[in-house]
mmCIF file of N, CA and C in Angstrom:
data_model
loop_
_atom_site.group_PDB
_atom_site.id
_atom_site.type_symbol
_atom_site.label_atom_id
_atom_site.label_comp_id
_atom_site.label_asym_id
_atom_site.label_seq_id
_atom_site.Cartn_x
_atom_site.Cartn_y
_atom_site.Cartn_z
ATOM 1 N N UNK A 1 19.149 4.923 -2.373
ATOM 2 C CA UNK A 1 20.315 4.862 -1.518
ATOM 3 C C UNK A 1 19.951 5.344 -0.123
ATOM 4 N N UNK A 2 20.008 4.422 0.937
ATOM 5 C CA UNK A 2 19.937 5.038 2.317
ATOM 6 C C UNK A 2 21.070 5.756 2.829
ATOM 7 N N UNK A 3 20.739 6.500 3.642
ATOM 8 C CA UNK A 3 22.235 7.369 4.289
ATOM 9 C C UNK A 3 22.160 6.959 5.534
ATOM 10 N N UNK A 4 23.259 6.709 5.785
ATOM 11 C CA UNK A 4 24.251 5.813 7.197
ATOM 12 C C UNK A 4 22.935 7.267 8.041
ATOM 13 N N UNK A 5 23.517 8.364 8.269
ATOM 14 C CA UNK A 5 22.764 9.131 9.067
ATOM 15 C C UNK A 5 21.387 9.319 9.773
ATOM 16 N N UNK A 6 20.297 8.608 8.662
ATOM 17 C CA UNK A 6 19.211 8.168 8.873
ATOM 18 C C UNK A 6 18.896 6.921 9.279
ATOM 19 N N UNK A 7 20.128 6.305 9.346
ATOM 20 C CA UNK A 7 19.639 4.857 10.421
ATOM 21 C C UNK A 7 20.347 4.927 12.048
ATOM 22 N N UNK A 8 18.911 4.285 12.781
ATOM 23 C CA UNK A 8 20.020 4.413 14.056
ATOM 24 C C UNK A 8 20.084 2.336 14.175
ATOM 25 N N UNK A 9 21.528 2.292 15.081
ATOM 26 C CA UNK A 9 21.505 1.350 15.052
ATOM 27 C C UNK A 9 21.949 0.693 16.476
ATOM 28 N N UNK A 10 21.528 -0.488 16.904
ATOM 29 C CA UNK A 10 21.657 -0.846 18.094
ATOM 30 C C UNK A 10 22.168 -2.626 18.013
ATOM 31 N N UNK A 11 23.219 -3.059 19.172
ATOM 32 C CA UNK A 11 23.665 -4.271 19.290
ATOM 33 C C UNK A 11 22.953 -4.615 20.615
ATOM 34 N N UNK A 12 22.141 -5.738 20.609
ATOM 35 C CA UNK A 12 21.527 -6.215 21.501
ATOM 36 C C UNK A 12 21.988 -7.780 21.599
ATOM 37 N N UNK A 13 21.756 -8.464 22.936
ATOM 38 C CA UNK A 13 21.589 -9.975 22.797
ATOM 39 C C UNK A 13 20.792 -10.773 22.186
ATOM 40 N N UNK A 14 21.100 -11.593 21.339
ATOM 41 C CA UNK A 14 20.634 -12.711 20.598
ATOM 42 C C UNK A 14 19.649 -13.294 22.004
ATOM 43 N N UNK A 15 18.202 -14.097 21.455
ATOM 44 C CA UNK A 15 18.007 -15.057 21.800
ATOM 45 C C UNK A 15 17.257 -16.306 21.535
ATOM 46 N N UNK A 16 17.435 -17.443 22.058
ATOM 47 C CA UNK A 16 16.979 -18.884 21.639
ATOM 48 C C UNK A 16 18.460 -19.729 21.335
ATOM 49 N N UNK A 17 18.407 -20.620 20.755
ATOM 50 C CA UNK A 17 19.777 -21.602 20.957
ATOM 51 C C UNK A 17 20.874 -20.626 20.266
ATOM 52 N N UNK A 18 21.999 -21.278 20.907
ATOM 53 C CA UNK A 18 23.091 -20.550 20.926
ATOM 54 C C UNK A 18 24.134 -21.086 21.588
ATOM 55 N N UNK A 19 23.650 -20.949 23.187
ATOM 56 C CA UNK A 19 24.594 -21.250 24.010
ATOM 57 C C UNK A 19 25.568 -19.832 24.732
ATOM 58 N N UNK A 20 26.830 -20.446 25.401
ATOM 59 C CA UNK A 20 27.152 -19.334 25.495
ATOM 60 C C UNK A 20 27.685 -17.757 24.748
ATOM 61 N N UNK A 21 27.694 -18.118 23.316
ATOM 62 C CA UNK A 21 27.820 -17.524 22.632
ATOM 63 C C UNK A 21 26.943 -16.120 22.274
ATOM 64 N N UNK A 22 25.717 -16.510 22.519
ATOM 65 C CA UNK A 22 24.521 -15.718 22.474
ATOM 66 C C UNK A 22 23.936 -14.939 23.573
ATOM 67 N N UNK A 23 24.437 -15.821 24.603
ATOM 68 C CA UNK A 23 24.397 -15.075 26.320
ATOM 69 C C UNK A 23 25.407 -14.023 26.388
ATOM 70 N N UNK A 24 27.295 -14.369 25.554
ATOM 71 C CA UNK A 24 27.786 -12.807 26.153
ATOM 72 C C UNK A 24 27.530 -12.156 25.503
ATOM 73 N N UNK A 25 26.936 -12.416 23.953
ATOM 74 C CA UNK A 25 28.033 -11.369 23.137
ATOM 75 C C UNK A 25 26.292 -10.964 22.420
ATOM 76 N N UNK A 26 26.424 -9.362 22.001
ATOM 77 C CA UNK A 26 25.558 -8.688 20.962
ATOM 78 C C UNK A 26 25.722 -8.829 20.115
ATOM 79 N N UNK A 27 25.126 -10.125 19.564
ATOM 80 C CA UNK A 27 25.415 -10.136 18.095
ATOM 81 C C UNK A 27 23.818 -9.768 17.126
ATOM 82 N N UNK A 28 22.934 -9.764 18.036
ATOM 83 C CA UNK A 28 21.546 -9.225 17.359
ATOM 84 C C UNK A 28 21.473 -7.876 16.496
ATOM 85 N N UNK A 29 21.173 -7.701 15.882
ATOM 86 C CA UNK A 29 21.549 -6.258 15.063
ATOM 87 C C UNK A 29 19.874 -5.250 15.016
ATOM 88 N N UNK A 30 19.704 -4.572 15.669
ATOM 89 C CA UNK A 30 18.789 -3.703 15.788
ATOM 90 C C UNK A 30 18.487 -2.133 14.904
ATOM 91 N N UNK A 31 17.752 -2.225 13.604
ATOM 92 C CA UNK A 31 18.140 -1.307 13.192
ATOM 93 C C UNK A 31 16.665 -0.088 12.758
ATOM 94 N N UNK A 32 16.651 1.540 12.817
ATOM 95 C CA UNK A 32 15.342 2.008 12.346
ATOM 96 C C UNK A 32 15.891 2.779 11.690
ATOM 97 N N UNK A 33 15.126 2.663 10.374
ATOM 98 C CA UNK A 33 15.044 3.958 9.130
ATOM 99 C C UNK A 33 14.460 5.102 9.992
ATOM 100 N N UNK A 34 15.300 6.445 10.289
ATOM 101 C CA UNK A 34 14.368 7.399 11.333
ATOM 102 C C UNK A 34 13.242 8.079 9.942
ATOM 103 N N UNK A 35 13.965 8.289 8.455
ATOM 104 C CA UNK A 35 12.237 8.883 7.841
ATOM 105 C C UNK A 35 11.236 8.349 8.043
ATOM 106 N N UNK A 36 11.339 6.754 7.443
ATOM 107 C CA UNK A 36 10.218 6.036 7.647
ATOM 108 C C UNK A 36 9.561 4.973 8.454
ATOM 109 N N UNK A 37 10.254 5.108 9.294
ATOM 110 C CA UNK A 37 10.331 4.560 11.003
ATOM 111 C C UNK A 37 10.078 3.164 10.449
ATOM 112 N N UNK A 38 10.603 2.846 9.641
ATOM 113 C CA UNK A 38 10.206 1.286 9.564
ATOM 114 C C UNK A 38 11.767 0.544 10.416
ATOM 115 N N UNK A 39 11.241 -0.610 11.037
ATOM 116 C CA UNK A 39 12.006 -1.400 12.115
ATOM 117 C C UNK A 39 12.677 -2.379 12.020
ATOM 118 N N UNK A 40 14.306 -3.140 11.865
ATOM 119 C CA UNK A 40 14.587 -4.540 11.187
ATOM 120 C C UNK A 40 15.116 -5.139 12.338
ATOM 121 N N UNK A 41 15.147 -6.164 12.619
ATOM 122 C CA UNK A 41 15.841 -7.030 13.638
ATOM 123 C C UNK A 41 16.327 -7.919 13.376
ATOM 124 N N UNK A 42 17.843 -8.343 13.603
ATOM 125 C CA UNK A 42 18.588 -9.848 12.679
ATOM 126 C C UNK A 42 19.463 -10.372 13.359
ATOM 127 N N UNK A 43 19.013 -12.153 13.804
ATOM 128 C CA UNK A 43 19.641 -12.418 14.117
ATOM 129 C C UNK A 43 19.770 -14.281 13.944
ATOM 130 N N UNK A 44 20.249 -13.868 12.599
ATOM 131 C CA UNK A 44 20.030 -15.160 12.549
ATOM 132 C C UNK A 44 21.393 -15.732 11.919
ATOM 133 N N UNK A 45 22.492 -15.044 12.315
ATOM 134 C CA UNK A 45 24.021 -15.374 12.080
ATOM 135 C C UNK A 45 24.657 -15.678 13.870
ATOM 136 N N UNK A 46 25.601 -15.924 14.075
ATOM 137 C CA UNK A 46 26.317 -15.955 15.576
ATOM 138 C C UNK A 46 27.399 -14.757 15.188
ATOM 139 N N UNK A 47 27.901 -14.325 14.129
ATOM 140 C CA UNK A 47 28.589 -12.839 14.438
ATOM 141 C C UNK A 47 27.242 -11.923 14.199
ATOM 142 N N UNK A 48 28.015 -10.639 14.992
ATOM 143 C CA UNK A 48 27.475 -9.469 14.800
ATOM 144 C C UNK A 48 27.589 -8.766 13.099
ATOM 145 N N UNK A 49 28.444 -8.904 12.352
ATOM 146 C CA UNK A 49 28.992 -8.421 11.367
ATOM 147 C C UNK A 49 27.881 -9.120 9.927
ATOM 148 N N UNK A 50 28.134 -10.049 10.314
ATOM 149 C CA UNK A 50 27.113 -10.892 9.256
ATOM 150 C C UNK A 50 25.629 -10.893 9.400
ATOM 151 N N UNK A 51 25.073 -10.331 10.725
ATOM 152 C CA UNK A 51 23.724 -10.098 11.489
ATOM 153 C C UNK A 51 23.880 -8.379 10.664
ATOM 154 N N UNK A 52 24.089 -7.811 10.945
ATOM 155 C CA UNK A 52 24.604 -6.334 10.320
ATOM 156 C C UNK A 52 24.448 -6.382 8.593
ATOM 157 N N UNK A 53 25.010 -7.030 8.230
ATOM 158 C CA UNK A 53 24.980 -7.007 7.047
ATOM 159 C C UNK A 53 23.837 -7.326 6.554
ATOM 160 N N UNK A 54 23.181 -8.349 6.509
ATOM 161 C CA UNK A 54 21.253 -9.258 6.535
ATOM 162 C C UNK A 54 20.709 -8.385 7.143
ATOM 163 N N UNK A 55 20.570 -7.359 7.951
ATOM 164 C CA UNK A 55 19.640 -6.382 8.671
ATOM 165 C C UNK A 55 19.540 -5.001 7.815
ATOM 166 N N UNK A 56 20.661 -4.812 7.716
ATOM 167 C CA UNK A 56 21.025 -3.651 6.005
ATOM 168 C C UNK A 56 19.931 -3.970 4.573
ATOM 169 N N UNK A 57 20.264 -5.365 4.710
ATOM 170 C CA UNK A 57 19.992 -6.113 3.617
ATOM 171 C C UNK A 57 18.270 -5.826 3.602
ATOM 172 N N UNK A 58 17.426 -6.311 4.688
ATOM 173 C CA UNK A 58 16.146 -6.183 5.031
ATOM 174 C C UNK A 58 15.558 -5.048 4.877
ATOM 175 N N UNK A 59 16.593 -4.328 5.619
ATOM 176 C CA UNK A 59 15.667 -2.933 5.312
ATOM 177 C C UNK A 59 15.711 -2.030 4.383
ATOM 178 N N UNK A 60 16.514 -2.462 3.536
ATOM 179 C CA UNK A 60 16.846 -1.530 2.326
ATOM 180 C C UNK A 60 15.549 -2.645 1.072
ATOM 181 N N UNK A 61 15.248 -3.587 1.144
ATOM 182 C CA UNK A 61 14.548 -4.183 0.690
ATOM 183 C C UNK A 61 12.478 -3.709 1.060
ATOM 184 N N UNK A 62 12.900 -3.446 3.175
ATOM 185 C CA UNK A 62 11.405 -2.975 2.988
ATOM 186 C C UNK A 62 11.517 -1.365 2.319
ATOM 187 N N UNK A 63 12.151 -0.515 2.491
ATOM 188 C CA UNK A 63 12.119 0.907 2.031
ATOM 189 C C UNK A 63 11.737 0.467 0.843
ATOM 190 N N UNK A 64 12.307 -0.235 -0.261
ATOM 191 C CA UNK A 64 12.320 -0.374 -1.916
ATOM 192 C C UNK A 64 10.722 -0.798 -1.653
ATOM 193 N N UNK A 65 10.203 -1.706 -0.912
ATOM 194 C CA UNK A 65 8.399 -2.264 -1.316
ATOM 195 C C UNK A 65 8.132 -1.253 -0.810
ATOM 196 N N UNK A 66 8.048 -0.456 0.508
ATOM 197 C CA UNK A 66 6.982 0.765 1.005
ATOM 198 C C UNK A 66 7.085 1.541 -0.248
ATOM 199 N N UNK A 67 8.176 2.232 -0.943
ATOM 200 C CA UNK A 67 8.187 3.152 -2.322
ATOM 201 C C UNK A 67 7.547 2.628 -3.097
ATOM 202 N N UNK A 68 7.686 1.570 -3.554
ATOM 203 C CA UNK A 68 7.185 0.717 -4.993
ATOM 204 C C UNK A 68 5.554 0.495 -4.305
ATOM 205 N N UNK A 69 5.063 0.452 -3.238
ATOM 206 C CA UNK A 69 3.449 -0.122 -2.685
ATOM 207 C C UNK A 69 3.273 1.765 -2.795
ATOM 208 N N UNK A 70 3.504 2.668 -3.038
ATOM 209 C CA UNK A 70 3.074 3.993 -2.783
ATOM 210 C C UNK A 70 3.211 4.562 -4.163
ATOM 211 N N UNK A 71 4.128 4.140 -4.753
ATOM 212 C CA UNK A 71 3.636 4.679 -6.441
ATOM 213 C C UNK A 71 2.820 3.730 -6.889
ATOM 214 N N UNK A 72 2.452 2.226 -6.328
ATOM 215 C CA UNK A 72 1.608 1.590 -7.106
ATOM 216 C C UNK A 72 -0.039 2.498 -6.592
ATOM 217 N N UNK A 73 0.121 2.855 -5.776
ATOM 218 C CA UNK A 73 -1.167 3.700 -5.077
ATOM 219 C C UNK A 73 -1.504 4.601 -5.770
ATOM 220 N N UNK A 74 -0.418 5.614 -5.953
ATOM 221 C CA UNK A 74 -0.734 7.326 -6.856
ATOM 222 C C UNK A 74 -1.374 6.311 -8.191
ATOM 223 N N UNK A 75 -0.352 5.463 -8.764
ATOM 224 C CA UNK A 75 -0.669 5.429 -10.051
ATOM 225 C C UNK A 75 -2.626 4.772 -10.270
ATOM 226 N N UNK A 76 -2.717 3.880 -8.948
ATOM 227 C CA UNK A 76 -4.325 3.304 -9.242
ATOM 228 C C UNK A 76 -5.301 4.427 -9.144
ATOM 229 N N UNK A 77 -4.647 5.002 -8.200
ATOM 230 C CA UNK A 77 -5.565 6.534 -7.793
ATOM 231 C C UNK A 77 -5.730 7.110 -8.803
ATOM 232 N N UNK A 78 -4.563 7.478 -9.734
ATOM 233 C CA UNK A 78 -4.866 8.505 -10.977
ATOM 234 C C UNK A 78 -5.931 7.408 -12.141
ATOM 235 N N UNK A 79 -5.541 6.316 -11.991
ATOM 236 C CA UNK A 79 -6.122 5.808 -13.257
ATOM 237 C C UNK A 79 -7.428 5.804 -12.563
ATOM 238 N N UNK A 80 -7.885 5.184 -11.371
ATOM 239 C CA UNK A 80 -9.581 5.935 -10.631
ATOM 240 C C UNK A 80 -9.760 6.885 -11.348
ATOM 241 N N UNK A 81 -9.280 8.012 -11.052
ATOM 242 C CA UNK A 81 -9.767 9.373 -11.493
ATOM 243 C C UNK A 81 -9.848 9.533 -13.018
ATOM 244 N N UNK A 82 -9.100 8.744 -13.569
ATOM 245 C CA UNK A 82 -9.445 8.776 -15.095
ATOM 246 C C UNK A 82 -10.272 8.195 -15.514
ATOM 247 N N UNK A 83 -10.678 6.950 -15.035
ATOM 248 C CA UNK A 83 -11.687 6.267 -15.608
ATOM 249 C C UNK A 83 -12.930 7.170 -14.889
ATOM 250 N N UNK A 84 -13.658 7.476 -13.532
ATOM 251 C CA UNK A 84 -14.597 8.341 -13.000
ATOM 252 C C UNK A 84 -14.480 9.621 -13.898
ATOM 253 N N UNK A 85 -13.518 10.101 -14.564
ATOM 254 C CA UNK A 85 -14.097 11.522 -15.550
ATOM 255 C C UNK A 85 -14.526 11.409 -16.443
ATOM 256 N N UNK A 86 -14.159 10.561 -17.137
ATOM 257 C CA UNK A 86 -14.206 10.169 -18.831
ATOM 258 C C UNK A 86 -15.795 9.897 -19.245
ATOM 259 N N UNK A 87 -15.895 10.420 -20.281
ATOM 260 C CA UNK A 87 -17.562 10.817 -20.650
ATOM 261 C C UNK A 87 -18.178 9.132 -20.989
ATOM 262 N N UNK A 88 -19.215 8.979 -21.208
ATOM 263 C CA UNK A 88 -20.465 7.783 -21.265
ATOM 264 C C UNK A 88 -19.872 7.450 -22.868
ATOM 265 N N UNK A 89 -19.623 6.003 -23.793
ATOM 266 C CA UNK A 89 -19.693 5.600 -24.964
ATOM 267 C C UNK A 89 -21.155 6.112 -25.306
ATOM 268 N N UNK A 90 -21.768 5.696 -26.368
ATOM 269 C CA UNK A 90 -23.023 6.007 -26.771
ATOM 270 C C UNK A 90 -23.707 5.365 -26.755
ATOM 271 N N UNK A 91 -23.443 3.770 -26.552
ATOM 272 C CA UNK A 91 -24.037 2.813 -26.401
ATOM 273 C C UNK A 91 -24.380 3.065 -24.991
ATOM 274 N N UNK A 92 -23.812 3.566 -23.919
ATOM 275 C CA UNK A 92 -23.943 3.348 -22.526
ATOM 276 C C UNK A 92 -24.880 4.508 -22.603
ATOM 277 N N UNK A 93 -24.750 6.008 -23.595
ATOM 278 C CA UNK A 93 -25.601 7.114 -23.335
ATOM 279 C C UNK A 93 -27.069 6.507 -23.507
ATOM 280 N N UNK A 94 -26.819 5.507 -24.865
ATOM 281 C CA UNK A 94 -28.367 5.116 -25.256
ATOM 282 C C UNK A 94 -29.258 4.343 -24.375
ATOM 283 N N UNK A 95 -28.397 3.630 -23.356
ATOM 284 C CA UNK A 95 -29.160 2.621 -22.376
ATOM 285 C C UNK A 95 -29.445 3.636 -21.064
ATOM 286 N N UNK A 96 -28.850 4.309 -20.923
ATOM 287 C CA UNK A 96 -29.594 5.315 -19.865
ATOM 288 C C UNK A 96 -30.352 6.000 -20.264
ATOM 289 N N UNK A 97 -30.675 6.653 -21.596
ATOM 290 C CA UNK A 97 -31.775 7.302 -22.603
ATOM 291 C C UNK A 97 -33.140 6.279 -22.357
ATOM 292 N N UNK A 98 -33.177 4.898 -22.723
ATOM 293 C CA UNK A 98 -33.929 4.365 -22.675
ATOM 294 C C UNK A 98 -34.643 3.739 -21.463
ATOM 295 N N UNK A 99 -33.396 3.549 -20.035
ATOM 296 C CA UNK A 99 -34.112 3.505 -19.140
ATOM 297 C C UNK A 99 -34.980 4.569 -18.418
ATOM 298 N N UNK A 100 -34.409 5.780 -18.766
ATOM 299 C CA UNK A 100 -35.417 7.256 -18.386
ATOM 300 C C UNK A 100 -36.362 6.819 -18.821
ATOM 301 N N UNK A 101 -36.680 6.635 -20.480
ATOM 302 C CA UNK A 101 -37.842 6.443 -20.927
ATOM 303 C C UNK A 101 -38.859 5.593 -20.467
ATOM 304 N N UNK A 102 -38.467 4.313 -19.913
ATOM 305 C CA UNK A 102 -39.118 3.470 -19.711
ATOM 306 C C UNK A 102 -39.997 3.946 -17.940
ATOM 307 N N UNK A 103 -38.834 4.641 -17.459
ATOM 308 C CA UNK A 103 -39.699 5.415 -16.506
ATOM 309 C C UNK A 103 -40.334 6.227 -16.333
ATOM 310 N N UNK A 104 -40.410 6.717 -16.982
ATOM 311 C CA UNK A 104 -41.653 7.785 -17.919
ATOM 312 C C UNK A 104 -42.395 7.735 -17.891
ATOM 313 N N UNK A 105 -42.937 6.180 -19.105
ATOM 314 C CA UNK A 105 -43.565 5.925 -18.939
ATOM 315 C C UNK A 105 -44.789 5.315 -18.557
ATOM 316 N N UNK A 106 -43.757 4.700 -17.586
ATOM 317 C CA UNK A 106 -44.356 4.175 -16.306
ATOM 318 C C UNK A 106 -45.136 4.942 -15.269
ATOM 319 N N UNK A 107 -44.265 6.276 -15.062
ATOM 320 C CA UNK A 107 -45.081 7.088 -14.409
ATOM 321 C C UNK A 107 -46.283 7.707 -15.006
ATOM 322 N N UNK A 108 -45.936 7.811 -16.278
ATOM 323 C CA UNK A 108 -47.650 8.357 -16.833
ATOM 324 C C UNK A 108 -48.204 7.708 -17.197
ATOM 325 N N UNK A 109 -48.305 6.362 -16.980
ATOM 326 C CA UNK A 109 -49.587 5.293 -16.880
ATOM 327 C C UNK A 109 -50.446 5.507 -15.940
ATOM 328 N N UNK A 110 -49.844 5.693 -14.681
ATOM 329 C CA UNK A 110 -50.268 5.661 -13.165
ATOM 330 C C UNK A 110 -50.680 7.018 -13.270
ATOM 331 N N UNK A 111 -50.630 8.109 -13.985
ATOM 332 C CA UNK A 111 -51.819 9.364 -14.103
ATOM 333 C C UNK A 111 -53.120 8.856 -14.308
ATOM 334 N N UNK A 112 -53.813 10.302 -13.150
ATOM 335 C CA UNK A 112 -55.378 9.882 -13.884
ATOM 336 C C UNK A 112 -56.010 9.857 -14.635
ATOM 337 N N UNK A 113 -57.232 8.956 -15.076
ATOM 338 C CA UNK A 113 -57.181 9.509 -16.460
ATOM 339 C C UNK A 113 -58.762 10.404 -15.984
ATOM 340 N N UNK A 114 -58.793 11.299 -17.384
ATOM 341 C CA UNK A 114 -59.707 12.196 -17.248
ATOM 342 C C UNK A 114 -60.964 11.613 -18.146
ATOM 343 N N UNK A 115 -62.161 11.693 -17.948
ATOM 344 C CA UNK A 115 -63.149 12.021 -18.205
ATOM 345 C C UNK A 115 -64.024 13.325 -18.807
ATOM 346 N N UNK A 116 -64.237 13.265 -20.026
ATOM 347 C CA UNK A 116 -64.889 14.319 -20.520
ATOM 348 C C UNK A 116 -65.970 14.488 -20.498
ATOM 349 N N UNK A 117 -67.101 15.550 -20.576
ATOM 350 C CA UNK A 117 -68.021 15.232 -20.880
ATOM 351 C C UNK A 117 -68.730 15.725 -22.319
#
């Protein structure tokens, strides 16, 4: 629910076709959420009242996606962090077991070898 208090709102002139209708009268509807400074502009009625109403309409629609795009965030974030903690299967422990090994012994091939006498 938005509160009337947190929006400011402004009547400006329409413009593009119209006619004189759009030249006297403010029927453009100018409106900002002050929490989340997000911005609506409507004018795509010839009253002010019905421009008002579709501009309400808009921005109560972007507030609902900015909320819903910000818990979809926490929630990917947490599941990140769950999947990055969660320990190795054993199959995955055994293939990193074996690639150590294989470097191993790779490196102690490339030792010198000694000579006795």
């Amino acid at each position: 629910m938005i509160k009337d208090d947190d929006i400011e709102e402004m009547f400006i002139r329409s413009s593009g076709p119209g006619g004189q209708n759009v030249n006297k009268v403010a029927s453009c509807v100018w409106l900002r959420h002050r929490p989340t400074g997000l911005i609506v502009k409507c004018q795509e009625f010839r009253t002010q009242h019905q421009n008002r109403v579709r501009a309400r309409e808009l921005l109560a629609r972007a507030i609902e996606e900015r909320l819903r795009a910000r818990a979809q965030a926490l929630r990917s974030a947490h599941e990140k962090k769950r999947r990055q903690s969660r320990g190795r299967s054993r199959a995955g422990k055994a293939l990193v077991l074996e690639a150590k090994k294989r470097v191993s012994r790779k490196k102690h091939a490339r030792s010198r070898v000694r000579v006795e006498d």
